[in-house]
PDB file of C-alpha atoms in Angstrom:
ATOM      1  CA  MET G 844      92.709  29.827  83.217  1.00 76.00           C
ATOM      2  CA  ILE G 845      94.203  27.468  85.804  1.00 81.00           C
ATOM      3  CA  ARG G 846      91.746  28.725  88.420  1.00 83.00           C
ATOM      4  CA  THR G 847      88.847  28.238  86.008  1.00 85.00           C
ATOM      5  CA  ILE G 848      89.942  24.674  85.285  1.00 87.00           C
ATOM      6  CA  TYR G 849      90.173  23.857  88.975  1.00 88.00           C
ATOM      7  CA  ILE G 850      86.702  25.296  89.582  1.00 87.00           C
ATOM      8  CA  ILE G 851      85.410  23.072  86.764  1.00 86.00           C
ATOM      9  CA  ILE G 852      87.092  20.051  88.361  1.00 88.00           C
ATOM     10  CA  LEU G 853      85.548  20.843  91.763  1.00 89.00           C
ATOM     11  CA  ALA G 854      82.127  21.351  90.159  1.00 90.00           C
ATOM     12  CA  TYR G 855      82.424  17.976  88.450  1.00 87.00           C
ATOM     13  CA  PHE G 856      83.406  16.366  91.742  1.00 88.00           C
ATOM     14  CA  LEU G 857      80.288  17.854  93.330  1.00 90.00           C
ATOM     15  CA  VAL G 858      78.129  16.409  90.548  1.00 87.00           C
ATOM     16  CA  GLY G 859      79.981  13.110  90.851  1.00 83.00           C
ATOM     17  CA  GLY G 860      79.482  13.056  94.610  1.00 84.00           C
ATOM     18  CA  ILE G 861      75.728  13.528  94.207  1.00 87.00           C
ATOM     19  CA  ALA G 862      75.641  10.805  91.559  1.00 84.00           C
ATOM     20  CA  PHE G 863      77.610   8.390  93.745  1.00 80.00           C
ATOM     21  CA  TYR G 864      75.225   9.128  96.621  1.00 82.00           C
ATOM     22  CA  LEU G 865      72.240   8.222  94.447  1.00 82.00           C
ATOM     23  CA  ILE G 866      74.022   5.109  93.197  1.00 79.00           C
ATOM     24  CA  SER G 867      74.990   4.053  96.730  1.00 80.00           C
ATOM     25  CA  LYS G 868      71.359   4.210  97.907  1.00 79.00           C
ATOM     26  CA  LYS G 869      70.690   1.177  95.721  1.00 77.00           C
ATOM     27  CA  LYS G 870      73.747  -0.711  96.977  1.00 77.00           C
ATOM     28  CA  THR G 871      74.421  -2.793 100.069  1.00 82.00           C
ATOM     29  CA  LYS G 872      76.146  -1.103 103.017  1.00 81.00           C
ATOM     30  CA  GLU G 873      79.480  -2.653 102.077  1.00 82.00           C
ATOM     31  CA  GLU G 874      79.150  -1.614  98.427  1.00 79.00           C
ATOM     32  CA  ALA G 875      78.214   1.915  99.513  1.00 80.00           C
ATOM     33  CA  ARG G 876      81.254   2.025 101.792  1.00 83.00           C
ATOM     34  CA  GLN G 877      83.501   0.913  98.936  1.00 82.00           C
ATOM     35  CA  ASN G 878      82.014   3.637  96.733  1.00 79.00           C
ATOM     36  CA  ARG G 879      82.846   6.255  99.368  1.00 85.00           C
ATOM     37  CA  ILE G 880      86.407   4.991  99.654  1.00 87.00           C
ATOM     38  CA  LYS G 881      86.749   5.038  95.873  1.00 86.00           C
ATOM     39  CA  TYR G 882      85.379   8.579  95.634  1.00 87.00           C
ATOM     40  CA  ILE G 883      87.638   9.971  98.384  1.00 90.00           C
ATOM     41  CA  THR G 884      90.722   8.226  97.010  1.00 90.00           C
ATOM     42  CA  TYR G 885      89.992   9.500  93.514  1.00 90.00           C
ATOM     43  CA  PHE G 886      89.573  13.048  94.836  1.00 91.00           C
ATOM     44  CA  ILE G 887      93.008  12.835  96.475  1.00 92.00           C
ATOM     45  CA  ILE G 888      94.625  11.376  93.337  1.00 92.00           C
ATOM     46  CA  ILE G 889      93.146  13.985  90.993  1.00 92.00           C
ATOM     47  CA  ASN G 890      94.090  16.887  93.245  1.00 91.00           C
ATOM     48  CA  GLY G 891      97.596  15.500  93.718  1.00 92.00           C
ATOM     49  CA  LEU G 892      98.150  15.115  89.987  1.00 92.00           C
ATOM     50  CA  PHE G 893      96.654  18.527  89.252  1.00 92.00           C
ATOM     51  CA  LEU G 894      98.968  20.225  91.734  1.00 92.00           C
ATOM     52  CA  SER G 895     101.998  18.309  90.455  1.00 92.00           C
ATOM     53  CA  ILE G 896     101.323  19.587  86.932  1.00 92.00           C
ATOM     54  CA  VAL G 897     100.507  23.176  87.896  1.00 91.00           C
ATOM     55  CA  ILE G 898     103.148  23.837  90.564  1.00 89.00           C
ATOM     56  CA  ASN G 899     106.115  22.238  88.815  1.00 87.00           C
ATOM     57  CA  PRO G 900     105.898  19.796  85.877  1.00 85.00           C
ATOM     58  CA  LEU G 901     109.029  18.109  87.239  1.00 92.00           C
ATOM     59  CA  PHE G 902     106.833  16.623  89.969  1.00 93.00           C
ATOM     60  CA  PHE G 903     104.552  15.112  87.336  1.00 93.00           C
ATOM     61  CA  ARG G 904     107.547  13.676  85.477  1.00 95.00           C
ATOM     62  CA  ILE G 905     108.675  11.983  88.670  1.00 95.00           C
ATOM     63  CA  LEU G 906     105.166  10.628  89.238  1.00 94.00           C
ATOM     64  CA  ALA G 907     105.071   9.373  85.641  1.00 95.00           C
ATOM     65  CA  GLY G 908     108.281   7.439  86.246  1.00 96.00           C
ATOM     66  CA  ILE G 909     106.854   5.942  89.436  1.00 96.00           C
ATOM     67  CA  ILE G 910     103.635   4.965  87.639  1.00 95.00           C
ATOM     68  CA  VAL G 911     105.549   3.253  84.823  1.00 96.00           C
ATOM     69  CA  ALA G 912     107.844   1.386  87.230  1.00 96.00           C
ATOM     70  CA  ALA G 913     104.959   0.275  89.448  1.00 95.00           C
ATOM     71  CA  GLY G 914     102.986  -0.838  86.395  1.00 94.00           C
ATOM     72  CA  ALA G 915     105.907  -2.920  85.147  1.00 93.00           C
ATOM     73  CA  TYR G 916     106.148  -4.581  88.551  1.00 93.00           C
ATOM     74  CA  GLU G 917     102.419  -5.387  88.506  1.00 92.00           C
ATOM     75  CA  LEU G 918     102.703  -6.972  85.063  1.00 91.00           C
ATOM     76  CA  TYR G 919     105.563  -9.156  86.249  1.00 90.00           C
ATOM     77  CA  HIS G 920     103.825  -9.931  89.540  1.00 89.00           C
ATOM     78  CA  LEU G 921     100.777 -11.392  87.794  1.00 86.00           C
ATOM     79  CA  PHE G 922     103.054 -13.373  85.484  1.00 86.00           C
ATOM     80  CA  SER G 923     104.989 -14.805  88.439  1.00 87.00           C
ATOM     81  CA  LYS G 924     101.775 -15.622  90.341  1.00 82.00           C
ATOM     82  CA  SER G 925     100.654 -17.697  87.371  1.00 79.00           C
ATOM     83  CA  GLY G 926     103.758 -19.857  87.733  1.00 79.00           C
ATOM     84  CA  PHE G 927     105.404 -18.114  84.753  1.00 80.00           C
ATOM     85  CA  GLN G 928     102.835 -19.533  82.338  1.00 79.00           C
ATOM     86  CA  LYS G 929     102.003 -18.076  78.911  1.00 79.00           C
ATOM     87  CA  LYS G 930     105.489 -16.670  78.365  1.00 85.00           C
ATOM     88  CA  GLY G 931     104.790 -15.601  74.785  1.00 88.00           C
ATOM     89  CA  PHE G 932     101.764 -13.574  75.843  1.00 87.00           C
ATOM     90  CA  PHE G 933     103.787 -12.010  78.664  1.00 88.00           C
ATOM     91  CA  LEU G 934     106.629 -10.980  76.334  1.00 91.00           C
ATOM     92  CA  ILE G 935     104.220  -9.401  73.840  1.00 91.00           C
ATOM     93  CA  SER G 936     102.493  -7.574  76.696  1.00 90.00           C
ATOM     94  CA  VAL G 937     105.785  -6.296  78.108  1.00 90.00           C
ATOM     95  CA  CYS G 938     106.920  -5.032  74.696  1.00 93.00           C
ATOM     96  CA  SER G 939     103.601  -3.257  74.167  1.00 93.00           C
ATOM     97  CA  TYR G 940     103.763  -1.781  77.646  1.00 93.00           C
ATOM     98  CA  GLY G 941     107.332  -0.657  77.036  1.00 94.00           C
ATOM     99  CA  ILE G 942     106.337   1.241  73.892  1.00 94.00           C
ATOM    100  CA  LEU G 943     103.375   2.910  75.598  1.00 94.00           C
ATOM    101  CA  SER G 944     105.461   3.713  78.671  1.00 95.00           C
ATOM    102  CA  TYR G 945     108.103   5.365  76.526  1.00 95.00           C
ATOM    103  CA  GLY G 946     105.363   7.502  74.994  1.00 94.00           C
ATOM    104  CA  PHE G 947     103.923   8.288  78.413  1.00 96.00           C
ATOM    105  CA  ILE G 948     107.299   9.435  79.736  1.00 96.00           C
ATOM    106  CA  ALA G 949     107.653  11.616  76.621  1.00 95.00           C
ATOM    107  CA  PHE G 950     104.173  12.977  77.345  1.00 95.00           C
ATOM    108  CA  SER G 951     105.252  13.939  80.885  1.00 94.00           C
ATOM    109  CA  GLN G 952     107.925  16.167  79.322  1.00 93.00           C
ATOM    110  CA  MET G 953     105.530  18.078  77.077  1.00 92.00           C
ATOM    111  CA  ALA G 954     104.390  21.648  77.683  1.00 89.00           C
ATOM    112  CA  LYS G 955     102.368  22.061  80.865  1.00 90.00           C
ATOM    113  CA  ASP G 956      99.256  23.207  78.999  1.00 89.00           C
ATOM    114  CA  TRP G 957      99.178  20.040  76.872  1.00 90.00           C
ATOM    115  CA  ILE G 958      99.606  17.834  79.917  1.00 92.00           C
ATOM    116  CA  LEU G 959      96.885  19.674  81.806  1.00 92.00           C
ATOM    117  CA  PHE G 960      94.439  19.520  78.882  1.00 93.00           C
ATOM    118  CA  THR G 961      94.956  15.765  78.512  1.00 93.00           C
ATOM    119  CA  PHE G 962      94.758  15.204  82.258  1.00 93.00           C
ATOM    120  CA  VAL G 963      91.436  17.047  82.571  1.00 93.00           C
ATOM    121  CA  ILE G 964      89.868  15.197  79.626  1.00 94.00           C
ATOM    122  CA  LEU G 965      91.074  11.853  81.009  1.00 93.00           C
ATOM    123  CA  SER G 966      89.737  12.596  84.475  1.00 91.00           C
ATOM    124  CA  VAL G 967      86.349  13.589  83.111  1.00 92.00           C
ATOM    125  CA  PHE G 968      86.124  10.466  80.954  1.00 92.00           C
ATOM    126  CA  ASP G 969      87.117   8.135  83.795  1.00 89.00           C
ATOM    127  CA  SER G 970      84.626   9.742  86.169  1.00 87.00           C
ATOM    128  CA  PHE G 971      81.569  10.269  84.015  1.00 89.00           C
ATOM    129  CA  SER G 972      81.817   7.056  82.017  1.00 89.00           C
ATOM    130  CA  GLN G 973      81.592   5.219  85.325  1.00 86.00           C
ATOM    131  CA  ILE G 974      78.774   7.405  86.642  1.00 86.00           C
ATOM    132  CA  ALA G 975      76.757   7.170  83.415  1.00 87.00           C
ATOM    133  CA  GLY G 976      77.415   3.442  83.262  1.00 85.00           C
ATOM    134  CA  GLN G 977      76.149   2.823  86.792  1.00 82.00           C
ATOM    135  CA  LEU G 978      73.113   5.069  86.413  1.00 83.00           C
ATOM    136  CA  LEU G 979      72.092   4.251  82.847  1.00 82.00           C
ATOM    137  CA  GLY G 980      74.208   1.325  81.675  1.00 73.00           C
ATOM    138  CA  LYS G 981      72.385  -1.575  80.032  1.00 80.00           C
ATOM    139  CA  ARG G 982      74.308  -2.623  76.922  1.00 86.00           C
ATOM    140  CA  LYS G 983      77.645  -4.295  77.634  1.00 86.00           C
ATOM    141  CA  ILE G 984      80.598  -3.549  75.362  1.00 81.00           C
ATOM    142  CA  ALA G 985      83.231  -6.151  76.221  1.00 74.00           C
ATOM    143  CA  THR G 986      81.605  -8.759  78.445  1.00 74.00           C
ATOM    144  CA  LYS G 987      84.592 -11.080  78.753  1.00 75.00           C
ATOM    145  CA  THR G 988      87.352  -8.468  78.907  1.00 77.00           C
ATOM    146  CA  SER G 989      85.728  -5.709  80.964  1.00 78.00           C
ATOM    147  CA  PRO G 990      82.229  -6.763  82.074  1.00 74.00           C
ATOM    148  CA  ASN G 991      81.351  -3.474  83.804  1.00 78.00           C
ATOM    149  CA  LYS G 992      81.769  -1.300  80.714  1.00 84.00           C
ATOM    150  CA  THR G 993      78.603  -0.274  78.928  1.00 89.00           C
ATOM    151  CA  LEU G 994      77.781   1.663  75.786  1.00 90.00           C
ATOM    152  CA  GLU G 995      75.827   4.196  77.838  1.00 90.00           C
ATOM    153  CA  GLY G 996      78.806   4.715  80.144  1.00 90.00           C
ATOM    154  CA  VAL G 997      81.245   5.338  77.313  1.00 91.00           C
ATOM    155  CA  ALA G 998      78.767   7.632  75.549  1.00 92.00           C
ATOM    156  CA  GLY G 999      78.124   9.651  78.712  1.00 92.00           C
ATOM    157  CA  GLY G1000      81.827   9.991  79.463  1.00 92.00           C
ATOM    158  CA  THR G1001      82.598  10.991  75.885  1.00 94.00           C
ATOM    159  CA  LEU G1002      79.913  13.677  75.760  1.00 94.00           C
ATOM    160  CA  MET G1003      81.187  15.226  78.987  1.00 92.00           C
ATOM    161  CA  CYS G1004      84.737  15.176  77.610  1.00 94.00           C
ATOM    162  CA  LEU G1005      83.734  16.992  74.437  1.00 94.00           C
ATOM    163  CA  LEU G1006      81.840  19.597  76.468  1.00 93.00           C
ATOM    164  CA  THR G1007      84.839  20.058  78.758  1.00 92.00           C
ATOM    165  CA  ALA G1008      87.211  20.392  75.798  1.00 92.00           C
ATOM    166  CA  VAL G1009      85.090  23.272  74.515  1.00 91.00           C
ATOM    167  CA  LEU G1010      85.129  24.943  77.949  1.00 90.00           C
ATOM    168  CA  ILE G1011      88.922  24.775  78.333  1.00 88.00           C
ATOM    169  CA  ARG G1012      89.936  25.179  74.676  1.00 85.00           C
ATOM    170  CA  ASP G1013      91.811  28.428  75.405  1.00 84.00           C
ATOM    171  CA  LEU G1014      94.300  26.408  77.462  1.00 80.00           C
ATOM    172  CA  ILE G1015      96.078  25.069  74.366  1.00 77.00           C
ATOM    173  CA  GLY G1016      95.060  27.849  71.993  1.00 79.00           C
ATOM    174  CA  PHE G1017      93.459  25.733  69.266  1.00 80.00           C
ATOM    175  CA  GLY G1018      90.147  26.215  67.512  1.00 85.00           C
ATOM    176  CA  LEU G1019      86.895  24.516  68.444  1.00 88.00           C
ATOM    177  CA  ILE G1020      87.115  21.673  65.923  1.00 91.00           C
ATOM    178  CA  THR G1021      90.738  20.916  66.789  1.00 88.00           C
ATOM    179  CA  VAL G1022      90.167  20.652  70.550  1.00 90.00           C
ATOM    180  CA  VAL G1023      87.100  18.475  70.020  1.00 92.00           C
ATOM    181  CA  LEU G1024      89.115  16.138  67.790  1.00 92.00           C
ATOM    182  CA  LEU G1025      91.971  16.042  70.308  1.00 91.00           C
ATOM    183  CA  ALA G1026      89.538  15.257  73.115  1.00 93.00           C
ATOM    184  CA  ALA G1027      88.004  12.472  71.028  1.00 94.00           C
ATOM    185  CA  GLU G1028      91.468  11.003  70.438  1.00 93.00           C
ATOM    186  CA  VAL G1029      92.222  11.137  74.164  1.00 94.00           C
ATOM    187  CA  VAL G1030      88.967   9.280  74.852  1.00 94.00           C
ATOM    188  CA  ILE G1031      89.692   6.604  72.247  1.00 94.00           C
ATOM    189  CA  TRP G1032      93.193   5.898  73.529  1.00 92.00           C
ATOM    190  CA  ALA G1033      92.101   6.047  77.149  1.00 92.00           C
ATOM    191  CA  PHE G1034      89.446   3.451  76.358  1.00 92.00           C
ATOM    192  CA  LEU G1035      91.904   1.259  74.443  1.00 91.00           C
ATOM    193  CA  GLY G1036      94.452   1.502  77.260  1.00 89.00           C
ATOM    194  CA  ASP G1037      91.791   0.474  79.751  1.00 89.00           C
ATOM    195  CA  LEU G1038      90.694  -2.466  77.608  1.00 90.00           C
ATOM    196  CA  ALA G1039      94.279  -3.637  77.085  1.00 89.00           C
ATOM    197  CA  ALA G1040      94.960  -3.595  80.824  1.00 88.00           C
ATOM    198  CA  SER G1041      91.706  -5.463  81.483  1.00 88.00           C
ATOM    199  CA  PHE G1042      92.548  -8.037  78.816  1.00 87.00           C
ATOM    200  CA  TYR G1043      95.890  -8.759  80.498  1.00 87.00           C
ATOM    201  CA  LYS G1044      94.203  -9.203  83.891  1.00 86.00           C
ATOM    202  CA  ARG G1045      91.549 -11.547  82.535  1.00 85.00           C
ATOM    203  CA  HIS G1046      94.251 -13.580  80.829  1.00 82.00           C
ATOM    204  CA  TYR G1047      95.662 -14.331  84.273  1.00 83.00           C
ATOM    205  CA  ASN G1048      92.213 -14.617  85.899  1.00 83.00           C
ATOM    206  CA  VAL G1049      92.464 -11.751  88.389  1.00 83.00           C
ATOM    207  CA  LYS G1050      90.136  -8.827  89.097  1.00 82.00           C
ATOM    208  CA  ASP G1051      92.762  -6.226  90.053  1.00 83.00           C
ATOM    209  CA  TYR G1052      96.485  -5.827  89.486  1.00 87.00           C
ATOM    210  CA  SER G1053      97.026  -5.275  93.212  1.00 85.00           C
ATOM    211  CA  ARG G1054      95.401  -3.602  96.216  1.00 87.00           C
ATOM    212  CA  PHE G1055      97.805  -0.700  96.365  1.00 86.00           C
ATOM    213  CA  ILE G1056      95.195   2.040  95.813  1.00 87.00           C
ATOM    214  CA  PRO G1057      92.148   1.790  98.135  1.00 82.00           C
ATOM    215  CA  GLY G1058      88.939   1.337  96.167  1.00 78.00           C
ATOM    216  CA  HIS G1059      90.718   1.226  92.821  1.00 79.00           C
ATOM    217  CA  GLY G1060      93.033  -1.785  92.869  1.00 84.00           C
ATOM    218  CA  GLY G1061      96.523  -1.453  91.476  1.00 89.00           C
ATOM    219  CA  VAL G1062      98.475   1.293  89.752  1.00 92.00           C
ATOM    220  CA  LEU G1063      97.549  -0.037  86.311  1.00 91.00           C
ATOM    221  CA  ASP G1064      93.903  -0.311  87.335  1.00 90.00           C
ATOM    222  CA  ARG G1065      93.941   3.435  87.970  1.00 90.00           C
ATOM    223  CA  PHE G1066      96.419   4.754  85.388  1.00 93.00           C
ATOM    224  CA  ASP G1067      96.005   2.410  82.400  1.00 91.00           C
ATOM    225  CA  SER G1068      93.969   4.974  80.465  1.00 92.00           C
ATOM    226  CA  MET G1069      96.431   7.759  81.284  1.00 94.00           C
ATOM    227  CA  ILE G1070      99.368   5.746  79.945  1.00 94.00           C
ATOM    228  CA  GLY G1071      97.549   4.953  76.691  1.00 93.00           C
ATOM    229  CA  ALA G1072      96.211   8.461  76.085  1.00 94.00           C
ATOM    230  CA  GLY G1073      99.440  10.118  77.220  1.00 94.00           C
ATOM    231  CA  ALA G1074     101.480   8.084  74.748  1.00 94.00           C
ATOM    232  CA  TRP G1075      99.127   9.078  71.936  1.00 93.00           C
ATOM    233  CA  MET G1076      99.249  12.763  72.852  1.00 92.00           C
ATOM    234  CA  ALA G1077     103.050  12.640  72.872  1.00 92.00           C
ATOM    235  CA  LEU G1078     102.906  11.308  69.319  1.00 90.00           C
ATOM    236  CA  MET G1079     100.418  13.998  68.286  1.00 85.00           C
ATOM    237  CA  GLY G1080     102.566  16.685  69.877  1.00 79.00           C
ATOM    238  CA  SER G1081     105.602  15.457  67.960  1.00 77.00           C
ATOM    239  CA  LEU G1082     103.697  15.449  64.668  1.00 74.00           C
ATOM    240  CA  ILE G1083     102.334  18.955  65.240  1.00 67.00           C
ATOM    241  CA  THR G1084     105.818  20.237  66.101  1.00 61.00           C
ATOM    242  CA  PHE G1085     107.318  18.484  63.084  1.00 51.00           C
ATOM    243  CA  THR G1086     104.761  19.849  60.621  1.00 51.00           C
ATOM    244  CA  SER G1087     104.587  23.390  62.017  1.00 48.00           C
TER     245      SER G1087
END
């Protein structure tokens, strides 16, 4: 099953590469170069995370801790750059981030199959929502908070996630309806996590949390959706264990 999943990931990357090539033909040379950097960096990140989960989940737990710590630093960094303004908003944001981070760390300690299922769905949503948005996007969803998000992008990413959930449903051993519902929940919380991170950035009038990841911005720019969806899946896993 692991081999099948990796083949699916590589196939999606091939499709994504073709899509990015078509998108880049309509861009300036600099925009096309940035797209290539983003694509290559994302390929490295996805493969690194995949291997960390498959080889030894302990590696993923360590990465989860690094992601949470780096994200906390980025939150504080933006707050300090603002001259420590809007303290109430910052405290609420930190508390919310703390709760989600706790859930994300709990998620990193779940069974490998659950982590891998969530990771694949997240990766597909992040990739294809962006591709569909750039190719077909017309109707904006949250103009002020996240101006690049479109209804077509979210719809395209969601459809690919549901299809992928059906293809890899044997990984977690649930029925068709259950895996589709779980995938839908991952998408919802990934989207909410992304919006929350974007809202915080806009509040402090910045485009990216940092420039740590080439083509992607900061750690929270790349992993905001994973933190949100991971926290939710940890809660779902606890409820399923409790009721079983």
